[in-house]
Amino acid sequence: PFAATEAVQDAMTKAMENGVKEVGIKVQGPGSGRDTAVKAIGATEGIRVTFLKDITPLPHNGCRPPKKRRV
């Protein structure tokens, strides 16, 4: 979670220097760093979050299982 927080703080300072006022967040994959990063972005003063979307891929049915073993 520490690395996620540091990365977000660095990105937010660069965004504010370039005049960004609103951001949209797309998160992918599991992990505690994802939640920490979203909270850190929300806590940043001067930047408004317009949307938060989870784009983690989910299998619909997966691969076909192997044939049953016959003895």
Tab-separated table of C-alpha atoms in Angstrom:
chain	number	residue	atom	x	y	z
A	1	PRO	CA	0.000	0.000	0.000
A	2	PHE	CA	2.894	2.406	0.615
A	3	ALA	CA	4.056	2.244	-3.003
A	4	ALA	CA	0.511	2.861	-4.244
A	5	THR	CA	0.159	5.925	-2.021
A	6	GLU	CA	3.495	7.347	-3.149
A	7	ALA	CA	2.684	6.772	-6.818
A	8	VAL	CA	-0.697	8.482	-6.460
A	9	GLN	CA	0.760	11.472	-4.619
A	10	ASP	CA	3.409	11.903	-7.321
A	11	ALA	CA	0.803	11.641	-10.086
A	12	MET	CA	-1.548	14.093	-8.369
A	13	THR	CA	1.162	16.728	-7.862
A	14	LYS	CA	2.107	16.501	-11.554
A	15	ALA	CA	-1.566	16.697	-12.545
A	16	MET	CA	-2.132	19.789	-10.396
A	17	GLU	CA	0.968	21.453	-11.880
A	18	ASN	CA	-0.537	20.918	-15.344
A	19	GLY	CA	-3.893	22.377	-14.305
A	20	VAL	CA	-6.010	19.229	-14.032
A	21	LYS	CA	-9.187	19.810	-11.996
A	22	GLU	CA	-11.159	16.577	-12.593
A	23	VAL	CA	-10.065	12.951	-12.938
A	24	GLY	CA	-11.771	9.686	-13.831
A	25	ILE	CA	-10.452	6.536	-12.178
A	26	LYS	CA	-10.339	3.059	-13.745
A	27	VAL	CA	-8.978	0.327	-11.467
A	28	GLN	CA	-8.056	-3.203	-12.478
A	29	GLY	CA	-7.083	-6.305	-10.538
A	30	PRO	CA	-7.281	-7.357	-6.904
A	31	GLY	CA	-5.117	-6.071	-4.088
A	32	SER	CA	-4.918	-3.739	-1.156
A	33	GLY	CA	-2.890	-1.189	-3.143
A	34	ARG	CA	-5.863	-0.550	-5.394
A	35	ASP	CA	-8.099	0.536	-2.512
A	36	THR	CA	-5.328	2.618	-0.971
A	37	ALA	CA	-4.692	4.405	-4.265
A	38	VAL	CA	-8.380	5.248	-4.728
A	39	LYS	CA	-8.594	6.637	-1.183
A	40	ALA	CA	-5.446	8.717	-1.730
A	41	ILE	CA	-6.857	10.215	-4.931
A	42	GLY	CA	-10.126	11.053	-3.167
A	43	ALA	CA	-8.247	12.743	-0.330
A	44	THR	CA	-6.314	15.045	-2.683
A	45	GLU	CA	-7.432	18.666	-2.328
A	46	GLY	CA	-8.242	20.537	-5.533
A	47	ILE	CA	-8.980	17.510	-7.722
A	48	ARG	CA	-12.523	16.202	-8.170
A	49	VAL	CA	-13.199	12.538	-9.017
A	50	THR	CA	-15.804	12.316	-11.797
A	51	PHE	CA	-16.134	8.531	-12.012
A	52	LEU	CA	-14.744	5.343	-10.509
A	53	LYS	CA	-14.897	2.194	-12.635
A	54	ASP	CA	-13.674	-1.338	-11.946
A	55	ILE	CA	-12.396	-2.869	-15.202
A	56	THR	CA	-11.142	-6.174	-13.779
A	57	PRO	CA	-11.707	-8.898	-16.397
A	58	LEU	CA	-14.055	-11.670	-15.294
A	59	PRO	CA	-14.321	-15.011	-17.141
A	60	HIS	CA	-17.796	-15.812	-18.435
A	61	ASN	CA	-17.311	-19.569	-18.431
A	62	GLY	CA	-13.577	-20.181	-18.648
A	63	CYS	CA	-11.760	-22.847	-20.627
A	64	ARG	CA	-13.189	-26.266	-21.386
A	65	PRO	CA	-12.107	-28.792	-18.719
A	66	PRO	CA	-10.124	-31.898	-19.752
A	67	LYS	CA	-11.904	-35.174	-20.547
A	68	LYS	CA	-12.780	-37.487	-17.679
A	69	ARG	CA	-10.236	-40.239	-17.075
A	70	ARG	CA	-11.432	-43.726	-17.937
A	71	VAL	CA	-9.731	-46.682	-16.306
